[in-house]
mmCIF file of C-alpha atoms in Angstrom:
data_model
loop_
_atom_site.group_PDB
_atom_site.id
_atom_site.type_symbol
_atom_site.label_atom_id
_atom_site.label_comp_id
_atom_site.label_asym_id
_atom_site.label_seq_id
_atom_site.Cartn_x
_atom_site.Cartn_y
_atom_site.Cartn_z
ATOM 1 C CA UNK A 1 9.684 -4.476 -14.318
ATOM 2 C CA UNK A 2 7.979 -6.050 -11.365
ATOM 3 C CA UNK A 3 4.322 -6.911 -11.630
ATOM 4 C CA UNK A 4 1.788 -8.324 -9.202
ATOM 5 C CA UNK A 5 -1.393 -10.008 -10.412
ATOM 6 C CA UNK A 6 -4.504 -10.814 -8.438
ATOM 7 C CA UNK A 7 -6.836 -12.700 -10.720
ATOM 8 C CA UNK A 8 -9.907 -12.617 -8.474
ATOM 9 C CA UNK A 9 -11.517 -9.148 -8.425
ATOM 10 C CA UNK A 10 -14.225 -10.338 -6.000
ATOM 11 C CA UNK A 11 -14.756 -13.265 -3.689
ATOM 12 C CA UNK A 12 -17.267 -14.184 -1.058
ATOM 13 C CA UNK A 13 -17.256 -16.685 1.780
ATOM 14 C CA UNK A 14 -19.602 -17.757 4.528
ATOM 15 C CA UNK A 15 -18.740 -16.844 8.070
ATOM 16 C CA UNK A 16 -16.529 -19.482 9.779
ATOM 17 C CA UNK A 17 -15.432 -20.989 6.463
ATOM 18 C CA UNK A 18 -12.010 -20.856 4.809
ATOM 19 C CA UNK A 19 -11.113 -18.825 1.754
ATOM 20 C CA UNK A 20 -7.956 -18.520 -0.337
ATOM 21 C CA UNK A 21 -6.957 -15.414 -2.258
ATOM 22 C CA UNK A 22 -4.531 -15.811 -5.153
ATOM 23 C CA UNK A 23 -1.533 -13.718 -6.090
ATOM 24 C CA UNK A 24 1.241 -14.152 -8.614
ATOM 25 C CA UNK A 25 4.178 -11.895 -9.239
ATOM 26 C CA UNK A 26 6.998 -11.465 -11.670
ATOM 27 C CA UNK A 27 10.502 -10.294 -10.882
ATOM 28 C CA UNK A 28 14.088 -10.969 -11.836
ATOM 29 C CA UNK A 29 15.355 -10.214 -8.338
ATOM 30 C CA UNK A 30 16.291 -12.934 -5.888
ATOM 31 C CA UNK A 31 15.794 -11.005 -2.662
ATOM 32 C CA UNK A 32 12.422 -9.462 -1.994
ATOM 33 C CA UNK A 33 9.527 -9.317 0.431
ATOM 34 C CA UNK A 34 5.884 -10.156 -0.100
ATOM 35 C CA UNK A 35 2.934 -8.777 1.820
ATOM 36 C CA UNK A 36 -0.802 -8.942 2.102
ATOM 37 C CA UNK A 37 -2.532 -5.731 3.093
ATOM 38 C CA UNK A 38 -6.170 -5.331 4.023
ATOM 39 C CA UNK A 39 -8.214 -2.200 3.312
ATOM 40 C CA UNK A 40 -11.598 -2.168 5.070
ATOM 41 C CA UNK A 41 -14.237 0.465 4.258
ATOM 42 C CA UNK A 42 -12.486 2.785 6.717
ATOM 43 C CA UNK A 43 -9.814 3.146 4.008
ATOM 44 C CA UNK A 44 -6.940 2.351 6.369
ATOM 45 C CA UNK A 45 -4.229 0.099 4.898
ATOM 46 C CA UNK A 46 -3.501 -2.665 7.408
ATOM 47 C CA UNK A 47 -0.668 -5.151 7.123
ATOM 48 C CA UNK A 48 -2.007 -8.697 7.408
ATOM 49 C CA UNK A 49 1.093 -10.820 6.862
ATOM 50 C CA UNK A 50 4.583 -10.694 5.369
ATOM 51 C CA UNK A 51 6.951 -13.231 3.846
ATOM 52 C CA UNK A 52 10.668 -12.970 3.168
ATOM 53 C CA UNK A 53 11.632 -14.590 -0.133
ATOM 54 C CA UNK A 54 14.677 -16.290 1.374
ATOM 55 C CA UNK A 55 12.557 -18.136 3.928
ATOM 56 C CA UNK A 56 11.083 -21.438 2.853
ATOM 57 C CA UNK A 57 8.667 -21.648 5.750
ATOM 58 C CA UNK A 58 5.256 -20.159 5.072
ATOM 59 C CA UNK A 59 4.299 -17.229 7.299
ATOM 60 C CA UNK A 60 1.360 -17.548 9.675
ATOM 61 C CA UNK A 61 -0.486 -14.924 11.723
ATOM 62 C CA UNK A 62 -3.353 -16.377 13.737
ATOM 63 C CA UNK A 63 -6.136 -17.173 11.228
ATOM 64 C CA UNK A 64 -4.065 -15.918 8.281
ATOM 65 C CA UNK A 65 -1.459 -18.003 6.499
ATOM 66 C CA UNK A 66 0.284 -17.933 3.158
ATOM 67 C CA UNK A 67 1.293 -20.514 0.598
ATOM 68 C CA UNK A 68 4.534 -19.199 -0.852
ATOM 69 C CA UNK A 69 5.753 -21.006 -3.961
ATOM 70 C CA UNK A 70 8.938 -19.213 -5.001
ATOM 71 C CA UNK A 71 9.595 -21.178 -8.163
ATOM 72 C CA UNK A 72 6.043 -20.617 -9.357
ATOM 73 C CA UNK A 73 6.108 -16.988 -8.133
ATOM 74 C CA UNK A 74 2.884 -17.529 -6.287
ATOM 75 C CA UNK A 75 1.835 -16.101 -2.926
ATOM 76 C CA UNK A 76 -1.698 -16.972 -1.850
ATOM 77 C CA UNK A 77 -3.438 -15.942 1.357
ATOM 78 C CA UNK A 78 -5.610 -18.353 3.311
ATOM 79 C CA UNK A 79 -8.092 -17.003 5.814
ATOM 80 C CA UNK A 80 -9.460 -19.605 8.198
ATOM 81 C CA UNK A 81 -12.611 -19.275 10.286
ATOM 82 C CA UNK A 82 -13.656 -16.180 8.343
ATOM 83 C CA UNK A 83 -15.229 -13.389 10.367
ATOM 84 C CA UNK A 84 -17.507 -10.539 9.327
ATOM 85 C CA UNK A 85 -14.703 -8.125 10.146
ATOM 86 C CA UNK A 86 -12.556 -9.733 7.463
ATOM 87 C CA UNK A 87 -14.725 -8.077 4.817
ATOM 88 C CA UNK A 88 -12.316 -5.770 2.995
ATOM 89 C CA UNK A 89 -10.247 -5.238 -0.110
ATOM 90 C CA UNK A 90 -7.102 -7.367 0.060
ATOM 91 C CA UNK A 91 -3.936 -6.319 -1.730
ATOM 92 C CA UNK A 92 -0.950 -8.478 -2.487
ATOM 93 C CA UNK A 93 2.268 -6.446 -2.556
ATOM 94 C CA UNK A 94 5.898 -6.944 -3.399
ATOM 95 C CA UNK A 95 8.924 -4.956 -2.255
ATOM 96 C CA UNK A 96 12.391 -5.010 -3.789
ATOM 97 C CA UNK A 97 15.701 -3.501 -2.840
ATOM 98 C CA UNK A 98 14.717 -0.281 -4.546
ATOM 99 C CA UNK A 99 12.134 0.397 -1.837
ATOM 100 C CA UNK A 100 9.403 0.109 -4.406
ATOM 101 C CA UNK A 101 6.270 -1.489 -2.973
ATOM 102 C CA UNK A 102 4.244 -2.728 -5.938
ATOM 103 C CA UNK A 103 0.605 -3.666 -5.417
ATOM 104 C CA UNK A 104 -1.753 -6.001 -7.195
ATOM 105 C CA UNK A 105 -5.177 -4.853 -8.348
ATOM 106 C CA UNK A 106 -6.865 -6.076 -5.187
ATOM 107 C CA UNK A 107 -9.516 -8.674 -4.322
ATOM 108 C CA UNK A 108 -12.732 -7.529 -2.671
ATOM 109 C CA UNK A 109 -13.634 -10.148 -0.065
ATOM 110 C CA UNK A 110 -17.113 -10.264 1.414
ATOM 111 C CA UNK A 111 -17.843 -12.461 4.418
ATOM 112 C CA UNK A 112 -21.515 -13.360 4.591
ATOM 113 C CA UNK A 113 -23.330 -14.141 7.850
ATOM 114 C CA UNK B 1 -0.176 7.313 19.329
ATOM 115 C CA UNK B 2 -0.596 7.714 15.585
ATOM 116 C CA UNK B 3 2.327 6.158 13.691
ATOM 117 C CA UNK B 4 1.814 7.825 10.305
ATOM 118 C CA UNK B 5 -0.546 10.768 10.220
ATOM 119 C CA UNK B 6 -1.794 12.719 7.245
ATOM 120 C CA UNK B 7 -3.727 15.949 7.158
ATOM 121 C CA UNK B 8 -6.291 16.672 5.995
ATOM 122 C CA UNK B 9 -8.389 13.489 5.725
ATOM 123 C CA UNK B 10 -10.676 15.102 3.172
ATOM 124 C CA UNK B 11 -9.947 17.897 0.750
ATOM 125 C CA UNK B 12 -12.446 19.380 -1.683
ATOM 126 C CA UNK B 13 -11.153 22.103 -3.950
ATOM 127 C CA UNK B 14 -11.742 23.759 -7.286
ATOM 128 C CA UNK B 15 -9.822 23.185 -10.469
ATOM 129 C CA UNK B 16 -6.777 25.369 -10.795
ATOM 130 C CA UNK B 17 -6.148 25.694 -7.075
ATOM 131 C CA UNK B 18 -2.924 24.776 -5.299
ATOM 132 C CA UNK B 19 -3.118 22.496 -2.261
ATOM 133 C CA UNK B 20 -0.843 20.632 0.114
ATOM 134 C CA UNK B 21 -1.157 17.399 2.042
ATOM 135 C CA UNK B 22 1.019 16.951 5.094
ATOM 136 C CA UNK B 23 2.473 13.715 6.413
ATOM 137 C CA UNK B 24 4.366 12.953 9.589
ATOM 138 C CA UNK B 25 5.644 9.688 11.026
ATOM 139 C CA UNK B 26 6.796 9.111 14.597
ATOM 140 C CA UNK B 27 8.245 5.655 14.017
ATOM 141 C CA UNK B 28 11.816 6.803 13.410
ATOM 142 C CA UNK B 29 11.680 5.374 9.885
ATOM 143 C CA UNK B 30 14.165 6.517 7.286
ATOM 144 C CA UNK B 31 12.034 6.044 4.180
ATOM 145 C CA UNK B 32 8.749 7.726 3.304
ATOM 146 C CA UNK B 33 6.426 7.376 0.337
ATOM 147 C CA UNK B 34 3.455 8.862 -1.431
ATOM 148 C CA UNK B 35 0.969 6.542 -3.123
ATOM 149 C CA UNK B 36 -2.076 7.387 -5.210
ATOM 150 C CA UNK B 37 -5.184 5.186 -5.125
ATOM 151 C CA UNK B 38 -7.494 5.742 -8.055
ATOM 152 C CA UNK B 39 -11.232 5.160 -8.331
ATOM 153 C CA UNK B 40 -10.645 1.489 -9.166
ATOM 154 C CA UNK B 41 -8.659 1.136 -5.920
ATOM 155 C CA UNK B 42 -5.369 0.636 -7.755
ATOM 156 C CA UNK B 43 -2.380 1.801 -5.692
ATOM 157 C CA UNK B 44 0.574 3.304 -7.477
ATOM 158 C CA UNK B 45 3.742 4.746 -6.014
ATOM 159 C CA UNK B 46 4.428 8.382 -6.781
ATOM 160 C CA UNK B 47 7.519 9.262 -4.764
ATOM 161 C CA UNK B 48 9.897 7.745 -2.247
ATOM 162 C CA UNK B 49 12.335 9.579 0.005
ATOM 163 C CA UNK B 50 15.163 8.090 2.035
ATOM 164 C CA UNK B 51 16.660 10.352 4.710
ATOM 165 C CA UNK B 52 15.223 13.412 2.959
ATOM 166 C CA UNK B 53 16.610 12.417 -0.440
ATOM 167 C CA UNK B 54 14.392 11.566 -3.382
ATOM 168 C CA UNK B 55 15.011 7.972 -4.484
ATOM 169 C CA UNK B 56 11.901 7.167 -6.503
ATOM 170 C CA UNK B 57 10.101 9.592 -8.762
ATOM 171 C CA UNK B 58 7.549 7.859 -10.924
ATOM 172 C CA UNK B 59 6.023 9.376 -14.009
ATOM 173 C CA UNK B 60 4.044 12.006 -12.193
ATOM 174 C CA UNK B 61 3.112 15.436 -13.597
ATOM 175 C CA UNK B 62 5.517 18.097 -12.386
ATOM 176 C CA UNK B 63 2.530 19.831 -10.813
ATOM 177 C CA UNK B 64 3.145 17.382 -7.972
ATOM 178 C CA UNK B 65 6.098 18.324 -5.800
ATOM 179 C CA UNK B 66 7.119 16.451 -2.663
ATOM 180 C CA UNK B 67 8.945 18.235 0.109
ATOM 181 C CA UNK B 68 10.838 16.538 2.927
ATOM 182 C CA UNK B 69 12.025 19.061 5.542
ATOM 183 C CA UNK B 70 13.312 16.232 7.730
ATOM 184 C CA UNK B 71 13.095 12.465 7.682
ATOM 185 C CA UNK B 72 9.920 12.463 9.794
ATOM 186 C CA UNK B 73 7.952 14.591 7.335
ATOM 187 C CA UNK B 74 7.043 14.252 3.681
ATOM 188 C CA UNK B 75 4.547 16.750 2.349
ATOM 189 C CA UNK B 76 2.902 16.739 -1.060
ATOM 190 C CA UNK B 77 2.157 19.968 -2.854
ATOM 191 C CA UNK B 78 -0.051 20.000 -5.925
ATOM 192 C CA UNK B 79 -0.269 22.988 -8.265
ATOM 193 C CA UNK B 80 -3.036 23.805 -10.721
ATOM 194 C CA UNK B 81 -5.296 20.971 -9.638
ATOM 195 C CA UNK B 82 -7.163 19.070 -12.351
ATOM 196 C CA UNK B 83 -10.278 16.895 -12.229
ATOM 197 C CA UNK B 84 -8.114 13.810 -12.849
ATOM 198 C CA UNK B 85 -6.187 14.451 -9.659
ATOM 199 C CA UNK B 86 -9.216 13.342 -7.660
ATOM 200 C CA UNK B 87 -8.107 10.245 -5.755
ATOM 201 C CA UNK B 88 -7.047 9.018 -2.344
ATOM 202 C CA UNK B 89 -3.441 9.845 -1.527
ATOM 203 C CA UNK B 90 -1.584 7.719 1.001
ATOM 204 C CA UNK B 91 1.587 8.546 2.839
ATOM 205 C CA UNK B 92 3.634 5.619 4.151
ATOM 206 C CA UNK B 93 6.934 4.947 5.863
ATOM 207 C CA UNK B 94 9.305 2.044 6.423
ATOM 208 C CA UNK B 95 12.430 1.509 8.464
ATOM 209 C CA UNK B 96 14.793 -0.110 6.010
ATOM 210 C CA UNK B 97 14.284 -1.029 2.398
ATOM 211 C CA UNK B 98 12.537 -4.397 2.065
ATOM 212 C CA UNK B 99 10.425 -4.179 5.195
ATOM 213 C CA UNK B 100 6.737 -3.496 5.361
ATOM 214 C CA UNK B 101 5.375 -0.010 4.917
ATOM 215 C CA UNK B 102 3.092 1.597 7.477
ATOM 216 C CA UNK B 103 0.373 3.737 5.972
ATOM 217 C CA UNK B 104 -1.395 6.889 6.996
ATOM 218 C CA UNK B 105 -5.182 7.000 6.910
ATOM 219 C CA UNK B 106 -5.239 8.532 3.448
ATOM 220 C CA UNK B 107 -6.438 11.876 2.114
ATOM 221 C CA UNK B 108 -9.432 11.860 -0.179
ATOM 222 C CA UNK B 109 -8.905 14.676 -2.651
ATOM 223 C CA UNK B 110 -11.882 15.783 -4.713
ATOM 224 C CA UNK B 111 -11.373 18.361 -7.425
ATOM 225 C CA UNK B 112 -14.566 20.036 -8.649
#
């Protein structure tokens, strides 16, 4: 069974600073995709960034980047220059060939002014 | 242009009632899903359909029945609603297995 673990239920960061959210996963599959989704108070699930397991290069999307360590089964999200609008629940997710998107428990990030 | 749309956004109903949540996607995706988000914000897959065929059916009470009339629609019908069914239900779609899922805005179901 695939599992995704986010060990930080809550985090906070000052505006303009950098924060890293942790995620580990467990799977026996070799081909899979990893994602970070953001859920602001509006409830909408928004894709932040994705990473293909076969790619060694870490994905980057503007202020968001990941540190993908395949051997360690780790997939952390770094948010640079944090903005107030980044305040949200962040979910790490994992998708396998069975079309099953498995989510972690989430990390509530608060950006303070 | 809404990619994945669910209706209604909010649904308040009494125990024992039967209700439906509708979902439509205009992305041309071949796979659609229903997820349940509980009060602790945990997201769990309920069902997945690929080209109108059921491919994932998690351990969900048989009071929950998905219906996919075509690959752009996946509706969720719930019979004999219980208090524990109160949650946010998300519809999602993806193009091919292994790519990201696009989510609807969610339906907050409250059973009283």
